[in-house]
């Protein structure tokens, strides 16, 4: 057993041990009637600025593509596409199609007849429907010396036959696989590891948990918290909120309590589904060239850094958000790291199971990422709802991407297909 096999087994063993340990810990906590997660955070409702939200979201949607187009024009990179490796292997083996042979000519010896009646000096014939000196013939429906056929209605050496056009089957593997398949240099691995494990998860937590889920949660507390308050108090009492009535202060405190105690599960579910559906991509038979993929990864990374710096600056200096309100609270960093690891071991198996179960039914149609990521996205949102901090979700997200990326690299070295399924879940 080689060192790569040992590393892969150690990685999978650690993952399995973490999952079993998490399940045992949950069972013990429930048996002792103790809480599994920390109590709900009671931060005040944030007052969002609509202009800031639109600026951040439009930057997320437009900046990476605009920056990619600009860099592509400056460098003169063409938007050529490459086929998956299996397609390239088959295409390189194809030869010119043979002309239809006369039925009478088929009965003659193959050594003396060709579709154009030409023969080389060494006995190897070259033409459409060519035959080599060892008796191997190549064409549509061509036959080689060992009895293998290549072309439509393809027959392999072991006698198995594939449907016509199977070599051009659409693929849905992640662009990371395509980027690393050509020249897997150490620089590429380091860059993608930093992008996939650190920058991507932190940006996703900032955008989808803090910005999107935080804004939806604020609207949910405003709407449903006020509804609960109105259901409890009469309309006359509610109208006293804007007056100097002595009872108004008590009503205001009650309203704040109803808004604070309002459950944010609606915003959690909506933000999780939006996050998952943005990972939808249909199957394709071509991919961008590796030089263009390199530009796309680089421009996306630069865009994420600029959006993070600009977003935090605007929210803090213009909108008045504190670091704690923006989720940048490291006072409980040990607890947050444990929570993130715990959530990863609890929810990642569900995502991987969905990925393996849906890979075959959706083969050639689309990647199952947008379904497989739903359990994980719900877990990220639940951690943010309970803690109002970005570190727990970032830890779980980084562990998930790091495990998938590492397992993909090790399995690709061993030529195992399941690594492609794991890497598809990357952002």
C-alpha positions as a Markdown table, in Angstrom:
| # | Residue | x | y | z |
|---|---|---|---|---|
| 1 | Unk | 0.0 | 0.0 | 0.0 |
| 2 | Unk | 1.5 | 3.3 | -1.1 |
| 3 | Unk | 1.7 | 6.5 | 0.9 |
| 4 | Unk | -1.2 | 8.1 | -1.0 |
| 5 | Unk | -3.4 | 5.2 | -0.1 |
| 6 | Unk | -2.4 | 5.5 | 3.6 |
| 7 | Unk | -3.2 | 9.3 | 3.6 |
| 8 | Unk | -6.6 | 8.7 | 1.9 |
| 9 | Unk | -7.5 | 6.0 | 4.4 |
| 10 | Unk | -6.4 | 8.2 | 7.3 |
| 11 | Unk | -8.5 | 11.1 | 6.0 |
| 12 | Unk | -11.6 | 8.9 | 5.6 |
| 13 | Unk | -11.0 | 7.2 | 8.9 |
| 14 | Unk | -10.8 | 10.6 | 10.7 |
| 15 | Unk | -14.0 | 11.7 | 9.0 |
| 16 | Unk | -15.8 | 8.5 | 10.1 |
| 17 | Unk | -14.5 | 8.8 | 13.6 |
| 18 | Unk | -15.6 | 12.4 | 13.9 |
| 19 | Unk | -19.0 | 11.5 | 12.7 |
| 20 | Unk | -19.5 | 8.7 | 15.1 |
| 21 | Unk | -18.1 | 10.8 | 18.0 |
| 22 | Unk | -20.5 | 13.6 | 17.2 |
| 23 | Unk | -23.5 | 11.2 | 17.1 |
| 24 | Unk | -22.5 | 9.7 | 20.5 |
| 25 | Unk | -22.1 | 13.2 | 22.0 |
| 26 | Unk | -25.5 | 14.2 | 20.8 |
| 27 | Unk | -27.0 | 11.1 | 22.3 |
| 28 | Unk | -25.4 | 11.6 | 25.6 |
| 29 | Unk | -26.5 | 15.3 | 25.8 |
| 30 | Unk | -30.1 | 14.3 | 24.9 |
| 31 | Unk | -30.0 | 11.5 | 27.5 |
| 32 | Unk | -28.9 | 13.9 | 30.2 |
| 33 | Unk | -31.4 | 16.5 | 29.0 |
| 34 | Unk | -28.7 | 19.1 | 28.3 |
| 35 | Unk | -28.7 | 21.5 | 25.4 |
| 36 | Unk | -26.7 | 20.4 | 22.3 |
| 37 | Unk | -26.2 | 24.0 | 20.9 |
| 38 | Unk | -25.7 | 27.3 | 22.7 |
| 39 | Unk | -28.7 | 29.4 | 23.5 |
| 40 | Unk | -30.2 | 31.9 | 21.0 |
| 41 | Unk | -28.2 | 35.1 | 20.6 |
| 42 | Unk | -30.1 | 38.2 | 21.7 |
| 43 | Unk | -28.5 | 40.9 | 19.7 |
| 44 | Unk | -30.5 | 44.0 | 18.8 |
| 45 | Unk | -32.2 | 44.1 | 15.5 |
| 46 | Unk | -29.9 | 45.6 | 12.9 |
| 47 | Unk | -31.1 | 48.5 | 10.8 |
| 48 | Unk | -30.0 | 47.8 | 7.3 |
| 49 | Unk | -29.3 | 50.3 | 4.6 |
| 50 | Unk | -30.9 | 49.3 | 1.3 |
| 51 | Unk | -28.2 | 51.1 | -0.7 |
| 52 | Unk | -25.4 | 49.1 | 1.0 |
| 53 | Unk | -27.2 | 45.8 | 0.4 |
| 54 | Unk | -27.7 | 46.5 | -3.3 |
| 55 | Unk | -24.1 | 47.7 | -3.7 |
| 56 | Unk | -22.7 | 44.5 | -2.1 |
| 57 | Unk | -25.0 | 42.1 | -4.1 |
| 58 | Unk | -24.5 | 43.8 | -7.4 |
| 59 | Unk | -20.7 | 43.8 | -6.8 |
| 60 | Unk | -20.9 | 40.1 | -6.1 |
| 61 | Unk | -22.9 | 39.5 | -9.4 |
| 62 | Unk | -21.0 | 41.8 | -11.7 |
| 63 | Unk | -17.4 | 42.4 | -10.5 |
| 64 | Unk | -15.9 | 38.9 | -11.1 |
| 65 | Unk | -17.2 | 38.7 | -14.6 |
| 66 | Unk | -16.3 | 42.3 | -15.5 |
| 67 | Unk | -12.8 | 41.9 | -14.1 |
| 68 | Unk | -12.4 | 38.6 | -16.0 |
| 69 | Unk | -13.4 | 40.2 | -19.3 |
| 70 | Unk | -11.0 | 43.1 | -18.7 |
| 71 | Unk | -8.0 | 40.9 | -17.8 |
| 72 | Unk | -8.8 | 38.6 | -20.8 |
| 73 | Unk | -8.8 | 41.6 | -23.2 |
| 74 | Unk | -5.6 | 43.0 | -21.7 |
| 75 | Unk | -3.7 | 39.7 | -21.9 |
| 76 | Unk | -5.2 | 38.6 | -25.2 |
| 77 | Unk | -6.4 | 35.3 | -23.9 |
| 78 | Unk | -8.8 | 33.6 | -26.2 |
| 79 | Unk | -12.0 | 32.0 | -25.0 |
| 80 | Unk | -11.2 | 28.6 | -26.5 |
| 81 | Unk | -12.7 | 25.6 | -25.0 |
| 82 | Unk | -11.3 | 22.2 | -24.2 |
| 83 | Unk | -13.1 | 18.9 | -24.1 |
| 84 | Unk | -13.0 | 16.4 | -21.2 |
| 85 | Unk | -10.0 | 14.1 | -21.3 |
| 86 | Unk | -12.0 | 11.1 | -22.3 |
| 87 | Unk | -13.3 | 12.9 | -25.3 |
| 88 | Unk | -9.9 | 14.1 | -26.3 |
| 89 | Unk | -8.5 | 10.5 | -26.1 |
| 90 | Unk | -11.2 | 9.2 | -28.4 |
| 91 | Unk | -11.0 | 12.1 | -30.8 |
| 92 | Unk | -7.3 | 11.7 | -31.3 |
| 93 | Unk | -7.8 | 8.1 | -32.3 |
| 94 | Unk | -10.3 | 8.8 | -35.0 |
| 95 | Unk | -9.4 | 8.6 | -38.7 |
| 96 | Unk | -11.2 | 9.5 | -41.9 |
| 97 | Unk | -14.4 | 7.7 | -42.5 |
| 98 | Unk | -14.3 | 4.9 | -45.0 |
| 99 | Unk | -16.2 | 4.8 | -48.1 |
| 100 | Unk | -18.9 | 2.2 | -48.6 |
| 101 | Unk | -17.5 | -0.9 | -50.1 |
| 102 | Unk | -19.1 | -2.8 | -52.9 |
| 103 | Unk | -20.7 | -6.0 | -51.7 |
| 104 | Unk | -18.7 | -8.0 | -54.2 |
| 105 | Unk | -15.5 | -6.4 | -53.0 |
| 106 | Unk | -16.1 | -7.4 | -49.4 |
| 107 | Unk | -15.8 | -11.1 | -50.4 |
| 108 | Unk | -12.3 | -10.5 | -51.7 |
| 109 | Unk | -9.3 | -10.8 | -49.4 |
| 110 | Unk | -8.6 | -7.7 | -47.4 |
| 111 | Unk | -4.9 | -7.7 | -48.3 |
| 112 | Unk | -5.6 | -7.1 | -52.0 |
| 113 | Unk | -8.6 | -4.7 | -51.9 |
| 114 | Unk | -9.1 | -1.3 | -50.5 |
| 115 | Unk | -11.8 | 1.3 | -51.1 |
| 116 | Unk | -9.5 | 3.1 | -53.5 |
| 117 | Unk | -7.4 | 0.1 | -54.7 |
| 118 | Unk | -4.0 | 1.4 | -53.5 |
| 119 | Unk | -1.4 | -0.6 | -51.6 |
| 120 | Unk | 1.9 | 0.5 | -50.0 |
| 121 | Unk | 5.2 | -1.3 | -50.5 |
| 122 | Unk | 5.2 | -3.0 | -47.1 |
| 123 | Unk | 1.8 | -4.4 | -47.5 |
| 124 | Unk | 0.1 | -1.8 | -45.3 |
| 125 | Unk | -2.8 | -0.1 | -47.1 |
| 126 | Unk | -3.6 | 3.5 | -46.6 |
| 127 | Unk | -6.9 | 5.1 | -47.7 |
| 128 | Unk | -10.4 | 5.4 | -46.4 |
| 129 | Unk | -11.1 | 2.1 | -44.9 |
| 130 | Unk | -7.3 | 1.8 | -44.4 |
| 131 | Unk | -5.6 | -1.4 | -43.3 |
| 132 | Unk | -2.2 | -1.6 | -41.7 |
| 133 | Unk | 0.4 | -4.3 | -42.3 |
| 134 | Unk | -0.6 | -6.2 | -39.2 |
| 135 | Unk | -4.2 | -6.5 | -40.6 |
| 136 | Unk | -5.6 | -3.8 | -38.4 |
| 137 | Unk | -8.2 | -1.6 | -40.1 |
| 138 | Unk | -9.5 | 1.8 | -39.0 |
| 139 | Unk | -12.6 | 3.6 | -40.0 |
| 140 | Unk | -16.2 | 4.0 | -39.0 |
| 141 | Unk | -17.1 | 0.5 | -38.0 |
| 142 | Unk | -13.3 | -0.1 | -38.2 |
| 143 | Unk | -11.7 | -3.2 | -36.7 |
| 144 | Unk | -8.3 | -3.6 | -35.2 |
| 145 | Unk | -6.1 | -6.6 | -35.2 |
| 146 | Unk | -7.2 | -7.7 | -31.7 |
| 147 | Unk | -10.8 | -7.5 | -32.7 |
| 148 | Unk | -11.6 | -4.1 | -31.2 |
| 149 | Unk | -13.8 | -1.7 | -33.0 |
| 150 | Unk | -13.9 | 2.0 | -32.8 |
| 151 | Unk | -16.6 | 4.3 | -34.0 |
| 152 | Unk | -20.3 | 4.6 | -33.8 |
| 153 | Unk | -21.7 | 1.4 | -32.3 |
| 154 | Unk | -18.3 | 1.2 | -30.7 |
| 155 | Unk | -17.0 | -2.2 | -29.5 |
| 156 | Unk | -14.1 | -2.4 | -27.1 |
| 157 | Unk | -11.4 | -5.0 | -26.8 |
| 158 | Unk | -13.3 | -6.9 | -24.1 |
| 159 | Unk | -16.3 | -7.2 | -26.4 |
| 160 | Unk | -18.4 | -4.6 | -24.6 |
| 161 | Unk | -20.2 | -2.2 | -26.8 |
| 162 | Unk | -21.2 | 1.4 | -26.1 |
| 163 | Unk | -23.9 | 3.5 | -27.6 |
| 164 | Unk | -23.1 | 5.8 | -30.5 |
| 165 | Unk | -21.7 | 9.2 | -29.4 |
| 166 | Unk | -20.9 | 8.1 | -25.8 |
| 167 | Unk | -17.5 | 9.6 | -26.1 |
| 168 | Unk | -19.1 | 13.1 | -26.5 |
| 169 | Unk | -21.2 | 12.6 | -23.3 |
| 170 | Unk | -21.9 | 15.8 | -21.4 |
| 171 | Unk | -20.0 | 16.2 | -18.2 |
| 172 | Unk | -20.8 | 18.1 | -15.0 |
| 173 | Unk | -17.6 | 17.8 | -13.1 |
| 174 | Unk | -16.3 | 20.9 | -11.3 |
| 175 | Unk | -14.0 | 23.4 | -13.1 |
| 176 | Unk | -11.4 | 22.8 | -10.4 |
| 177 | Unk | -11.0 | 19.3 | -11.8 |
| 178 | Unk | -10.6 | 20.6 | -15.3 |
| 179 | Unk | -8.1 | 23.2 | -14.1 |
| 180 | Unk | -5.9 | 20.7 | -12.3 |
| 181 | Unk | -6.1 | 17.9 | -14.9 |
| 182 | Unk | -3.8 | 19.4 | -17.4 |
| 183 | Unk | -0.8 | 20.6 | -15.4 |
| 184 | Unk | -1.2 | 19.9 | -11.6 |
| 185 | Unk | 1.7 | 22.1 | -10.5 |
| 186 | Unk | 2.3 | 22.8 | -6.8 |
| 187 | Unk | 1.5 | 26.5 | -7.4 |
| 188 | Unk | -2.0 | 25.6 | -8.6 |
| 189 | Unk | -2.6 | 23.4 | -5.6 |
| 190 | Unk | -1.5 | 26.1 | -3.2 |
| 191 | Unk | -3.5 | 28.9 | -4.8 |
| 192 | Unk | -6.7 | 26.7 | -5.1 |
| 193 | Unk | -6.3 | 25.5 | -1.5 |
| 194 | Unk | -6.2 | 29.1 | -0.2 |
| 195 | Unk | -9.1 | 30.1 | -2.4 |
| 196 | Unk | -11.2 | 27.1 | -1.7 |
| 197 | Unk | -10.5 | 26.6 | 2.0 |
| 198 | Unk | -10.2 | 30.1 | 3.3 |
| 199 | Unk | -11.3 | 32.9 | 1.0 |
| 200 | Unk | -14.4 | 31.2 | -0.5 |
| 201 | Unk | -15.9 | 30.0 | 2.8 |
| 202 | Unk | -15.4 | 33.4 | 4.5 |
| 203 | Unk | -16.9 | 35.3 | 1.6 |
| 204 | Unk | -19.9 | 33.0 | 1.5 |
| 205 | Unk | -20.5 | 33.4 | 5.2 |
| 206 | Unk | -20.2 | 37.1 | 4.9 |
| 207 | Unk | -22.6 | 37.4 | 1.9 |
| 208 | Unk | -25.2 | 34.6 | 2.6 |
| 209 | Unk | -25.2 | 34.5 | 6.4 |
| 210 | Unk | -24.5 | 38.0 | 7.5 |
| 211 | Unk | -25.8 | 40.0 | 4.6 |
| 212 | Unk | -28.6 | 37.9 | 3.2 |
| 213 | Unk | -29.8 | 35.9 | 6.2 |
| 214 | Unk | -29.2 | 38.9 | 8.5 |
| 215 | Unk | -31.3 | 41.2 | 6.4 |
| 216 | Unk | -34.1 | 38.6 | 6.0 |
| 217 | Unk | -34.0 | 37.9 | 9.7 |
| 218 | Unk | -34.4 | 41.6 | 10.4 |
| 219 | Unk | -37.4 | 41.8 | 8.1 |
| 220 | Unk | -38.8 | 38.7 | 9.7 |
| 221 | Unk | -38.5 | 40.1 | 13.2 |
| 222 | Unk | -40.1 | 43.4 | 12.1 |
| 223 | Unk | -43.0 | 41.7 | 10.5 |
| 224 | Unk | -43.8 | 38.7 | 12.6 |
| 225 | Unk | -42.6 | 40.2 | 15.9 |
| 226 | Unk | -45.0 | 43.1 | 15.4 |
| 227 | Unk | -47.8 | 40.7 | 14.5 |
| 228 | Unk | -47.3 | 38.8 | 17.7 |
| 229 | Unk | -47.2 | 42.1 | 19.6 |
| 230 | Unk | -50.4 | 43.3 | 18.0 |
| 231 | Unk | -52.1 | 39.9 | 18.7 |
| 232 | Unk | -51.2 | 40.3 | 22.4 |
| 233 | Unk | -52.1 | 43.9 | 22.9 |
| 234 | Unk | -55.1 | 45.9 | 21.7 |
| 235 | Unk | -54.9 | 48.5 | 18.9 |
| 236 | Unk | -55.4 | 51.3 | 21.4 |
| 237 | Unk | -52.4 | 50.2 | 23.4 |
| 238 | Unk | -50.3 | 49.9 | 20.3 |
| 239 | Unk | -51.1 | 53.5 | 19.4 |
| 240 | Unk | -49.5 | 54.7 | 22.7 |
| 241 | Unk | -46.0 | 53.7 | 21.5 |
| 242 | Unk | -45.5 | 57.1 | 19.8 |
| 243 | Unk | -46.9 | 59.1 | 22.7 |
| 244 | Unk | -45.6 | 60.2 | 26.1 |
| 245 | Unk | -48.0 | 58.0 | 27.9 |
| 246 | Unk | -46.4 | 56.5 | 31.1 |
| 247 | Unk | -47.3 | 53.0 | 29.9 |
| 248 | Unk | -45.5 | 53.6 | 26.6 |
| 249 | Unk | -42.1 | 52.6 | 27.9 |
| 250 | Unk | -43.4 | 49.2 | 29.0 |
| 251 | Unk | -45.0 | 48.7 | 25.7 |
| 252 | Unk | -41.8 | 49.5 | 23.9 |
| 253 | Unk | -39.8 | 47.1 | 26.0 |
| 254 | Unk | -42.5 | 44.4 | 25.2 |
| 255 | Unk | -42.2 | 45.2 | 21.5 |
| 256 | Unk | -38.5 | 44.8 | 21.6 |
| 257 | Unk | -38.8 | 41.5 | 23.5 |
| 258 | Unk | -41.2 | 40.2 | 20.9 |
| 259 | Unk | -38.9 | 41.2 | 18.0 |
| 260 | Unk | -35.9 | 39.7 | 19.8 |
| 261 | Unk | -37.6 | 36.4 | 20.6 |
| 262 | Unk | -39.1 | 36.0 | 17.1 |
| 263 | Unk | -37.7 | 32.8 | 15.6 |
| 264 | Unk | -35.6 | 33.3 | 12.5 |
| 265 | Unk | -36.2 | 29.9 | 10.8 |
| 266 | Unk | -38.0 | 31.5 | 7.8 |
| 267 | Unk | -34.9 | 33.6 | 6.9 |
| 268 | Unk | -32.7 | 30.6 | 7.6 |
| 269 | Unk | -34.4 | 28.3 | 5.2 |
| 270 | Unk | -34.7 | 31.0 | 2.4 |
| 271 | Unk | -31.1 | 32.0 | 2.6 |
| 272 | Unk | -30.0 | 28.3 | 2.6 |
| 273 | Unk | -32.0 | 27.5 | -0.5 |
| 274 | Unk | -30.7 | 30.6 | -2.3 |
| 275 | Unk | -27.1 | 29.6 | -1.4 |
| 276 | Unk | -27.7 | 26.1 | -2.6 |
| 277 | Unk | -29.4 | 27.0 | -5.9 |
| 278 | Unk | -26.7 | 29.4 | -6.9 |
| 279 | Unk | -24.4 | 26.4 | -7.2 |
| 280 | Unk | -26.5 | 24.9 | -10.0 |
| 281 | Unk | -24.7 | 24.2 | -13.2 |
| 282 | Unk | -25.9 | 22.1 | -16.1 |
| 283 | Unk | -23.8 | 19.5 | -17.8 |
| 284 | Unk | -21.7 | 20.6 | -20.7 |
| 285 | Unk | -19.4 | 18.9 | -23.3 |
| 286 | Unk | -16.8 | 21.7 | -23.4 |
| 287 | Unk | -15.0 | 23.7 | -20.7 |
| 288 | Unk | -13.0 | 27.0 | -20.8 |
| 289 | Unk | -9.4 | 26.7 | -21.6 |
| 290 | Unk | -7.0 | 26.3 | -18.6 |
| 291 | Unk | -5.5 | 29.7 | -19.2 |
| 292 | Unk | -9.0 | 31.2 | -19.1 |
| 293 | Unk | -9.8 | 29.2 | -16.0 |
| 294 | Unk | -6.7 | 30.6 | -14.3 |
| 295 | Unk | -7.8 | 34.1 | -15.1 |
| 296 | Unk | -11.3 | 33.4 | -13.8 |
| 297 | Unk | -10.1 | 32.0 | -10.5 |
| 298 | Unk | -7.7 | 34.9 | -10.0 |
| 299 | Unk | -10.2 | 37.6 | -10.8 |
| 300 | Unk | -12.8 | 36.0 | -8.6 |
| 301 | Unk | -10.4 | 35.9 | -5.7 |
| 302 | Unk | -9.5 | 39.5 | -6.2 |
| 303 | Unk | -13.2 | 40.5 | -6.5 |
| 304 | Unk | -14.0 | 38.7 | -3.2 |
| 305 | Unk | -11.2 | 40.5 | -1.4 |
| 306 | Unk | -12.3 | 43.9 | -2.7 |
| 307 | Unk | -16.0 | 43.2 | -1.8 |
| 308 | Unk | -15.1 | 42.0 | 1.7 |
| 309 | Unk | -12.9 | 45.1 | 2.4 |
| 310 | Unk | -15.4 | 47.5 | 0.9 |
| 311 | Unk | -18.4 | 45.9 | 2.5 |
| 312 | Unk | -17.0 | 45.8 | 6.0 |
| 313 | Unk | -15.7 | 49.4 | 5.7 |
| 314 | Unk | -19.1 | 50.7 | 4.5 |
| 315 | Unk | -21.1 | 48.8 | 7.1 |
| 316 | Unk | -18.8 | 49.9 | 9.9 |
| 317 | Unk | -17.9 | 53.5 | 9.1 |
| 318 | Unk | -21.0 | 54.6 | 7.3 |
| 319 | Unk | -23.8 | 52.5 | 8.7 |
| 320 | Unk | -22.5 | 52.3 | 12.2 |
| 321 | Unk | -22.3 | 48.5 | 12.6 |
| 322 | Unk | -20.0 | 47.3 | 15.3 |
| 323 | Unk | -17.6 | 44.4 | 14.8 |
| 324 | Unk | -19.8 | 42.2 | 17.0 |
| 325 | Unk | -22.9 | 43.1 | 15.0 |
| 326 | Unk | -21.0 | 42.2 | 11.8 |
| 327 | Unk | -20.2 | 38.7 | 13.3 |
| 328 | Unk | -16.5 | 39.5 | 13.8 |
| 329 | Unk | -16.5 | 38.6 | 17.5 |
| 330 | Unk | -13.6 | 36.4 | 18.6 |
| 331 | Unk | -14.3 | 36.4 | 22.3 |
| 332 | Unk | -15.7 | 32.8 | 22.0 |
| 333 | Unk | -13.2 | 31.5 | 19.4 |
| 334 | Unk | -12.6 | 28.2 | 21.1 |
| 335 | Unk | -16.3 | 27.5 | 21.4 |
| 336 | Unk | -16.8 | 28.6 | 17.8 |
| 337 | Unk | -14.1 | 26.3 | 16.5 |
| 338 | Unk | -15.7 | 23.3 | 18.3 |
| 339 | Unk | -19.1 | 24.2 | 17.0 |
| 340 | Unk | -17.9 | 24.4 | 13.5 |
| 341 | Unk | -16.1 | 21.1 | 13.6 |
| 342 | Unk | -19.2 | 19.5 | 15.3 |
| 343 | Unk | -21.5 | 20.8 | 12.6 |
| 344 | Unk | -19.2 | 19.6 | 9.9 |
| 345 | Unk | -19.2 | 16.0 | 11.2 |
| 346 | Unk | -23.0 | 16.1 | 11.6 |
| 347 | Unk | -24.1 | 17.5 | 8.3 |
| 348 | Unk | -21.3 | 16.7 | 5.8 |
| 349 | Unk | -22.3 | 13.0 | 5.6 |
| 350 | Unk | -25.8 | 14.0 | 4.5 |
| 351 | Unk | -24.4 | 16.1 | 1.7 |
| 352 | Unk | -21.9 | 13.5 | 0.5 |
| 353 | Unk | -24.7 | 10.8 | 0.6 |
| 354 | Unk | -27.0 | 13.0 | -1.5 |
| 355 | Unk | -24.1 | 13.6 | -3.9 |
| 356 | Unk | -23.4 | 9.9 | -4.4 |
| 357 | Unk | -27.1 | 9.0 | -4.7 |
| 358 | Unk | -27.9 | 11.7 | -7.2 |
| 359 | Unk | -24.8 | 11.6 | -9.3 |
| 360 | Unk | -26.1 | 8.7 | -11.5 |
| 361 | Unk | -29.7 | 9.9 | -12.0 |
| 362 | Unk | -28.6 | 13.4 | -13.0 |
| 363 | Unk | -25.7 | 12.3 | -15.1 |
| 364 | Unk | -25.5 | 14.2 | -18.3 |
| 365 | Unk | -28.2 | 16.7 | -17.1 |
| 366 | Unk | -26.8 | 18.7 | -14.3 |
| 367 | Unk | -24.6 | 18.4 | -11.3 |
| 368 | Unk | -26.4 | 17.5 | -8.0 |
| 369 | Unk | -24.6 | 20.2 | -6.0 |
| 370 | Unk | -27.6 | 22.4 | -5.6 |
| 371 | Unk | -29.4 | 19.6 | -3.8 |
| 372 | Unk | -26.5 | 18.1 | -1.9 |
| 373 | Unk | -25.5 | 21.4 | -0.4 |
| 374 | Unk | -28.9 | 22.1 | 1.2 |
| 375 | Unk | -28.2 | 20.1 | 4.5 |
| 376 | Unk | -24.9 | 21.9 | 4.9 |
| 377 | Unk | -26.4 | 25.3 | 4.1 |
| 378 | Unk | -29.1 | 24.8 | 6.7 |
| 379 | Unk | -26.4 | 23.9 | 9.2 |
| 380 | Unk | -24.4 | 27.1 | 8.4 |
| 381 | Unk | -27.5 | 29.2 | 8.8 |
| 382 | Unk | -28.5 | 27.5 | 12.1 |
| 383 | Unk | -25.1 | 28.3 | 13.6 |
| 384 | Unk | -25.3 | 31.9 | 12.6 |
| 385 | Unk | -28.9 | 32.2 | 13.9 |
| 386 | Unk | -27.8 | 30.8 | 17.3 |
| 387 | Unk | -24.5 | 32.7 | 17.7 |
| 388 | Unk | -24.6 | 35.7 | 15.4 |
| 389 | Unk | -21.0 | 35.1 | 14.7 |
| 390 | Unk | -19.3 | 34.2 | 11.4 |
| 391 | Unk | -16.5 | 32.0 | 12.9 |
| 392 | Unk | -18.6 | 28.8 | 13.6 |
| 393 | Unk | -20.0 | 28.7 | 10.1 |
| 394 | Unk | -16.7 | 29.6 | 8.5 |
| 395 | Unk | -15.0 | 26.8 | 10.4 |
| 396 | Unk | -17.6 | 24.2 | 9.2 |
| 397 | Unk | -17.4 | 25.5 | 5.7 |
| 398 | Unk | -13.6 | 25.5 | 5.6 |
| 399 | Unk | -13.5 | 21.9 | 7.0 |
| 400 | Unk | -16.0 | 20.8 | 4.4 |
| 401 | Unk | -14.1 | 22.4 | 1.4 |
| 402 | Unk | -10.8 | 21.3 | 2.8 |
| 403 | Unk | -11.9 | 17.7 | 3.2 |
| 404 | Unk | -13.4 | 17.6 | -0.3 |
| 405 | Unk | -10.4 | 19.2 | -1.9 |
| 406 | Unk | -7.9 | 17.0 | -0.2 |
| 407 | Unk | -9.9 | 13.8 | -0.9 |
| 408 | Unk | -10.2 | 14.9 | -4.5 |
| 409 | Unk | -6.4 | 15.3 | -4.9 |
| 410 | Unk | -5.6 | 12.0 | -3.2 |
| 411 | Unk | -8.2 | 10.0 | -5.1 |
| 412 | Unk | -7.2 | 11.6 | -8.4 |
| 413 | Unk | -3.6 | 10.4 | -7.8 |
| 414 | Unk | -5.1 | 6.9 | -7.4 |
| 415 | Unk | -7.5 | 7.4 | -10.4 |
| 416 | Unk | -10.6 | 7.0 | -8.3 |
| 417 | Unk | -13.8 | 8.6 | -9.6 |
| 418 | Unk | -15.4 | 9.5 | -6.3 |
| 419 | Unk | -13.0 | 12.4 | -5.9 |
| 420 | Unk | -14.8 | 14.2 | -8.8 |
| 421 | Unk | -18.1 | 13.8 | -6.9 |
| 422 | Unk | -16.5 | 15.4 | -3.8 |
| 423 | Unk | -14.9 | 18.3 | -5.5 |
| 424 | Unk | -18.2 | 19.2 | -7.2 |
| 425 | Unk | -19.4 | 20.5 | -3.9 |
| 426 | Unk | -16.8 | 23.2 | -3.8 |
| 427 | Unk | -17.9 | 26.8 | -4.3 |
